[in-house]
């Protein structure tokens, strides 16, 4: 009897303990079911990751200090304004935070921005030649032999000066292919081919060929291959009217001004024409202004062999003189080749000077330039007469 009583008592205790455990489990499940329908911690972590690609790159942006120095000027937190050709203006370099997304205090300061503008804008580069009283090129002068007058005031500072015998060339050959030059066209083509063969150095210089009558036609685009340039010259055929100013405007604005380079380069146009124009939409002065804005020197070779003071010769002289070039008027057909040879020599006998103007304003207006030779008599300096200041 006592044994049965003990067994019954133990059974009651076990059943009671089991019931308590089951009620506790049911209460826990009921408690979870009553929680608000907010996302779980795991879901909350996934949501920012889904939005991340549209907000920022998967790789965390490098701090400004870690950006290569070639992309960021000293003391600035933005890409260097002097290297626009390596990074499109509407894209940020990889690993570089956008200036607008930088925290306050990390972006470029106002003083830094102004310094960058001064270093890239308020500097003028002029290429020029010097000849003695006999017309021979003088190639051994120093910076101290020159004085620069900008807008009637001495330059505030000469920043660089050197002879430019080996600077890369960008040359545009513009050949008048109108009916007025038909009788001497083949000889002029041959002289132009010889000039390009002797002037353009492979992997260093480049040139393009444009023939023009009513409209300009590019028969060979920029290349350093003299054989392709020769084909471009020989493919020209005379015929039609003459739109010389339009051809000059096109070559300066659409070809030479848009050519990309990693360093300094000399831009020149060789214009072979009789100087007559009866079809252009732009004026002579507009063509000259575009050449000045593109920093292009224009050399002209007259194809008028009449031996008289032809009106076109005066036009060609005005174009060459305004851009710092030179006008050649051969009296015989074989002298056209001599004119090309003289241009080639001049392109290898130039100086380049860089200076900071006094009282410079970015107002877009034309500023005159005069380079004076000091210390020696009889020296003649030939350069462009001025330039257009950039507009703000």
C-alpha positions as MATLAB code, in Angstrom:
seq = 'XXXXXXXXXXXXXXXXXXXXXXXXXXXXXXXXXXXXXXXXXXXXXXXXXXXXXXXXXXXXXXXXXXXXXXXXXXXXXXXXXXXXXXXXXXXXXXXXXXXXXXXXXXXXXXXXXXXXXXXXXXXXXXXXXXXXXXXXXXXXXXXXXXXXXXXXXXXXXXXXXXXXXXXXXXXXXXXXXXXXXXXXXXXXXXXXXXXXXXXXXXXXXXXXXXXXXXXXXXXXXXXXXXXXXXXXXXXXXXXXXXXXXXXXXXXXXXXXXXXXXXXXXXXXXXXXXXXXXXXXXXXXXXXXXXXXXXXXXXXXXXXXXXXXXXXXXXXXXXXXXXXXXXXXXXXXXXXXXXXXXXXXXXXXXXXXXXXXXXXXXXXXXXXXXXXXXXXXXXXXXXXXXXXXXXXX';
ca = [
       0.000    0.000    0.000;
       2.734    2.423    0.937;
       4.576    1.589   -2.251;
       1.490    2.400   -4.387;
       1.077    5.676   -2.559;
       4.687    6.675   -3.233;
       4.404    5.767   -6.929;
       1.190    7.762   -7.307;
       2.738   10.786   -5.637;
       5.778   10.697   -7.930;
       3.564   10.371  -11.005;
       1.561   13.423   -9.958;
       4.803   15.445   -9.543;
       6.148   14.422  -12.981;
       2.873   15.250  -14.734;
       2.744   18.643  -12.997;
       6.311   19.500  -14.032;
       5.613   18.504  -17.637;
       2.515   20.674  -17.727;
       4.412   23.673  -16.461;
       7.053   23.246  -19.212;
       4.391   22.989  -21.925;
       2.594   26.104  -20.683;
       5.913   28.010  -20.626;
       6.657   27.006  -24.220;
       3.161   28.024  -25.347;
       3.534   31.372  -23.610;
       6.838   32.032  -25.386;
       5.333   31.213  -28.777;
       2.379   33.422  -28.025;
       4.718   36.252  -27.014;
       6.599   36.082  -30.326;
       3.380   36.029  -32.268;
       2.307   39.257  -30.583;
       5.525   41.216  -31.592;
       5.007   44.185  -33.977;
       5.532   43.555  -37.702;
       8.763   45.603  -37.887;
      11.598   44.080  -40.047;
      14.028   41.841  -38.256;
      17.661   42.820  -37.671;
      18.751   40.695  -40.624;
      16.223   42.402  -42.890;
      17.319   45.815  -41.662;
      20.916   44.985  -42.576;
      19.957   43.846  -46.072;
      18.043   47.002  -46.978;
      20.998   49.462  -46.887;
      23.069   47.003  -48.923;
      20.435   46.953  -51.658;
      20.476   50.746  -51.832;
      24.263   50.995  -51.708;
      25.108   50.756  -55.456;
      23.055   53.865  -56.276;
      24.433   55.858  -53.363;
      28.135   55.068  -53.473;
      30.650   52.713  -55.143;
      31.111   49.265  -53.652;
      34.671   50.232  -52.872;
      34.834   52.909  -50.220;
      36.087   56.282  -51.588;
      39.681   57.055  -50.779;
      40.204   60.135  -48.613;
      41.502   63.214  -50.457;
      44.994   62.734  -49.049;
      45.217   59.305  -50.686;
      44.441   60.539  -54.233;
      47.521   60.464  -56.540;
      49.304   63.794  -56.778;
      48.949   63.758  -60.569;
      45.193   64.201  -60.123;
      45.119   66.639  -57.224;
      47.100   69.895  -57.072;
      48.990   70.725  -53.928;
      46.681   72.087  -51.252;
      43.479   71.140  -53.093;
      40.948   68.378  -52.634;
      39.647   68.345  -56.226;
      41.054   66.936  -59.472;
      43.713   69.040  -61.159;
      42.185   71.554  -63.562;
      45.288   71.262  -65.743;
      44.534   67.632  -66.761;
      41.064   67.706  -68.342;
      42.023   65.414  -71.217;
      42.676   62.414  -68.988;
      39.363   62.596  -67.127;
      36.089   63.691  -68.748;
      34.608   66.704  -67.011;
      31.354   64.884  -66.244;
      32.992   61.924  -64.478;
      34.838   61.597  -61.210;
      38.141   59.668  -61.079;
      37.763   56.208  -59.618;
      38.325   56.167  -55.876;
      37.869   59.939  -55.615;
      34.916   61.464  -53.798;
      32.891   64.091  -55.583;
      33.672   67.590  -54.226;
      29.951   68.071  -53.511;
      29.877   64.866  -51.396;
      32.892   65.703  -49.237;
      32.215   66.631  -45.599;
      32.494   70.271  -44.695;
      36.099   71.298  -44.292;
      37.463   68.689  -46.733;
      36.623   70.440  -50.007;
      38.908   72.958  -51.742;
      39.065   76.298  -50.041;
      38.265   79.501  -51.885;
      41.915   80.553  -51.809;
      43.029   77.230  -53.327;
      40.562   77.569  -56.197;
      41.723   81.105  -56.935;
      45.354   79.976  -56.925;
      44.590   77.262  -59.475;
      42.851   79.770  -61.745;
      45.756   82.183  -61.585;
      48.270   79.494  -62.469;
      46.348   78.227  -65.498;
      44.743   81.393  -66.887;
      46.969   84.382  -66.157;
      49.851   83.024  -68.210;
      50.490   83.825  -71.862;
      52.638   81.767  -74.221;
      54.134   83.367  -77.315;
      56.242   81.738  -80.030;
      58.456   84.115  -82.021;
      61.474   84.348  -84.309;
      64.410   86.752  -84.363;
      66.355   87.756  -87.463;
      69.334   90.056  -87.964;
      69.534   92.921  -90.448;
      70.398   90.441  -93.223;
      67.325   88.314  -92.537;
      69.260   85.430  -90.967;
      67.744   83.680  -87.947;
      69.394   84.388  -84.580;
      69.124   81.285  -82.396;
      71.437   81.863  -79.405;
      69.669   84.626  -77.444;
      68.771   84.455  -73.729;
      65.832   85.594  -71.661;
      67.710   88.753  -70.676;
      67.760   89.836  -74.335;
      63.988   90.394  -74.433;
      61.328   92.606  -72.916;
      57.626   91.777  -73.123;
      54.980   94.506  -73.266;
      51.425   93.296  -72.728;
      48.569   95.753  -73.306;
      51.087   98.665  -73.195;
      52.501   97.545  -69.815;
      55.660   95.522  -69.060;
      54.955   91.912  -68.131;
      54.782   91.299  -64.383;
      56.901   88.144  -64.574;
      58.737   86.029  -67.171;
      57.984   82.450  -66.158;
      59.852   80.479  -68.812;
      62.000   81.023  -71.865;
      63.639   78.548  -74.209;
      64.481   77.865  -77.832;
      61.893   75.710  -79.561;
      63.861   73.864  -82.221;
      62.365   70.478  -81.362;
      58.858   71.168  -80.066;
      56.283   68.855  -81.696;
      54.431   70.348  -84.648;
      50.755   70.308  -85.565;
      50.661   71.443  -89.190;
      47.649   72.052  -91.382;
      48.317   72.227  -95.138;
      45.555   74.215  -96.841;
      45.669   74.062 -100.636;
      43.565   76.292 -102.856;
      41.837   73.936 -105.277;
      39.748   76.530 -107.083;
      39.751   77.061 -110.842;
      42.053   80.077 -110.509;
      45.094   77.881 -109.725;
      44.459   75.072 -112.233;
      47.403   75.855 -114.543;
      50.072   75.439 -111.829;
      48.355   72.992 -109.522;
      50.500   69.896 -110.101;
      53.762   71.724 -109.397;
      52.360   73.151 -106.168;
      51.220   69.679 -105.121;
      54.721   68.311 -105.625;
      56.294   71.158 -103.628;
      53.826   70.548 -100.780;
      54.617   66.818 -100.743;
      58.348   67.531 -100.483;
      57.712   69.967  -97.632;
      55.727   67.395  -95.640;
      58.328   64.673  -96.273;
      61.104   66.907  -94.931;
      59.187   68.463  -92.031;
      56.971   65.819  -90.385;
      58.902   63.493  -88.082;
      57.314   60.079  -87.395;
      55.948   59.568  -83.860;
      56.646   63.230  -83.093;
      54.886   65.655  -85.466;
      51.541   65.349  -87.210;
      49.805   67.084  -90.105;
      46.551   67.111  -92.026;
      45.631   68.147  -95.580;
      42.648   70.292  -96.596;
      41.743   71.246 -100.125;
      39.220   74.017 -100.592;
      37.181   75.613 -103.314;
      33.610   76.460 -102.269;
      33.910   74.198  -99.209;
      36.918   72.744  -97.328;
      37.565   69.027  -97.783;
      39.870   67.008  -95.507;
      41.689   64.609  -97.827;
      43.958   63.376  -95.012;
      43.321   63.805  -91.304;
      46.004   64.132  -88.609;
      48.808   61.617  -89.132;
      52.589   61.329  -88.899;
      52.692   59.047  -91.955;
      54.165   61.134  -94.773;
      53.062   58.609  -97.392;
      49.422   59.020  -96.386;
      49.876   62.792  -96.384;
      51.327   62.618  -99.890;
      48.298   60.672 -101.075;
      46.071   63.298  -99.471;
      47.823   66.078 -101.394;
      47.822   64.248 -104.744;
      44.125   63.415 -104.441;
      43.189   67.108 -104.621;
      41.478   68.236 -107.819;
      40.973   71.894 -108.794;
      37.524   73.256 -109.560;
      34.830   75.653 -108.331;
      34.933   78.975 -106.503;
      37.087   80.031 -103.544;
      36.112   80.117  -99.853;
      39.553   80.671  -98.326;
      38.403   82.364  -95.102;
      35.963   79.553  -94.378;
      38.757   77.002  -94.848;
      41.043   78.877  -92.436;
      38.271   79.204  -89.876;
      37.467   75.496  -90.136;
      41.102   74.371  -89.867;
      41.725   76.493  -86.759;
      38.482   75.823  -84.892;
      37.630   72.239  -85.838;
      41.091   70.732  -86.322;
      43.978   72.473  -84.567;
      42.063   73.817  -81.556;
      40.524   70.398  -80.830;
      43.696   68.325  -81.233;
      44.670   66.682  -77.926;
      48.244   66.691  -76.606;
      49.999   65.727  -73.400;
      52.430   68.652  -73.583;
      53.149   71.913  -75.439;
      52.978   71.962  -79.218;
      53.385   74.472  -82.048;
      50.339   74.916  -84.264;
      50.892   76.181  -87.800;
      48.989   76.434  -91.057;
      50.617   76.559  -94.485;
      48.178   78.319  -96.814;
      48.809   77.880 -100.544;
      46.502   80.243 -102.447;
      46.253   83.280 -104.694;
      44.443   85.149 -101.917;
      41.183   85.665 -103.785;
      37.962   84.822 -101.936;
      34.464   84.990 -103.406;
      32.452   82.364 -101.503;
      33.216   82.561  -97.743;
      30.574   83.043  -95.070;
      33.070   84.454  -92.554;
      35.192   87.552  -93.084;
      38.949   87.808  -93.252;
      39.126   89.342  -89.760;
      36.918   86.612  -88.313;
      39.266   83.994  -89.728;
      42.258   85.846  -88.226;
      40.532   86.090  -84.842;
      39.874   82.345  -84.806;
      43.555   81.681  -85.604;
      44.575   83.934  -82.712;
      42.199   82.185  -80.322;
      43.571   78.795  -81.402;
      47.186   80.047  -81.060;
      47.934   79.209  -84.700;
      50.713   80.744  -86.801;
      49.776   81.056  -90.478;
      52.345   81.015  -93.285;
      51.097   81.955  -96.728;
      52.524   81.149 -100.158;
      51.037   83.126 -103.003;
      50.243   81.258 -106.201;
      49.834   84.516 -108.085;
      52.797   84.579 -110.472;
      51.839   87.654 -112.484;
      54.664   89.714 -110.973;
      52.313   92.604 -110.242;
      50.925   93.835 -106.936;
      47.958   91.479 -106.831;
      45.189   92.249 -104.363;
      45.296   88.674 -103.055;
      48.937   89.056 -102.055;
      48.005   91.903  -99.706;
      45.303   89.730  -98.152;
      47.739   86.876  -97.582;
      50.278   89.254  -96.065;
      47.681   90.609  -93.625;
      46.724   87.086  -92.475;
      50.325   85.983  -91.951;
      51.415   89.177  -90.203;
      48.472   89.178  -87.762;
      49.244   85.636  -86.584;
      53.035   85.940  -86.321;
      53.723   84.078  -89.559;
      55.265   85.122  -92.826;
      54.011   85.705  -96.348;
      55.926   84.425  -99.375;
      55.347   85.729 -102.911;
      57.313   83.625 -105.417;
      58.030   85.297 -108.760;
      58.560   82.007 -110.570;
      56.938   78.643 -110.185;
      60.093   76.924 -108.978;
      60.338   79.415 -106.111;
      57.304   77.835 -104.461;
      59.591   75.021 -103.280;
      62.003   77.627 -101.875;
      59.148   79.169  -99.887;
      58.307   75.786  -98.358;
      61.989   75.315  -97.450;
      62.076   78.742  -95.764;
      59.000   77.868  -93.700;
      60.592   74.604  -92.627;
      63.703   76.458  -91.439;
      61.647   78.971  -89.504;
      59.668   76.268  -87.707;
      62.996   74.983  -86.355;
      64.335   78.437  -85.415;
      61.806   79.764  -82.924;
      61.748   80.867  -79.293;
      58.945   80.357  -76.801;
      58.311   82.678  -73.877;
      55.745   82.370  -71.092;
      54.869   85.368  -68.944;
      52.365   86.759  -66.474;
      50.687   89.987  -67.657;
      50.293   93.007  -65.410;
      46.740   94.025  -64.443;
      45.261   90.958  -66.112;
      41.475   90.638  -66.343;
      39.502   87.653  -67.621;
      37.191   89.897  -69.634;
      37.457   88.250  -73.059;
      38.878   91.323  -74.769;
      41.833   91.549  -77.144;
      45.206   92.390  -75.559;
      48.215   93.521  -77.606;
      51.624   91.864  -77.278;
      55.029   93.235  -78.254;
      58.358   91.489  -77.723;
      61.372   93.789  -77.857;
      64.962   92.668  -78.461;
      67.487   94.332  -76.139;
      71.245   94.810  -76.275;
      71.832   94.310  -79.997;
      71.007   96.585  -82.899;
      69.309   95.446  -86.062;
      67.412   92.531  -84.516;
      63.845   92.039  -85.696;
      61.325   90.065  -83.653;
      58.307   88.591  -85.378;
      55.405   87.227  -83.311;
      51.647   87.440  -83.119;
      50.410   90.925  -82.289;
      48.053   89.953  -79.500;
      45.607   87.454  -78.022;
      42.119   87.246  -76.557;
      41.894   87.017  -72.777;
      39.646   84.206  -71.503;
      36.149   85.058  -70.349;
      35.002   84.256  -66.830;
];
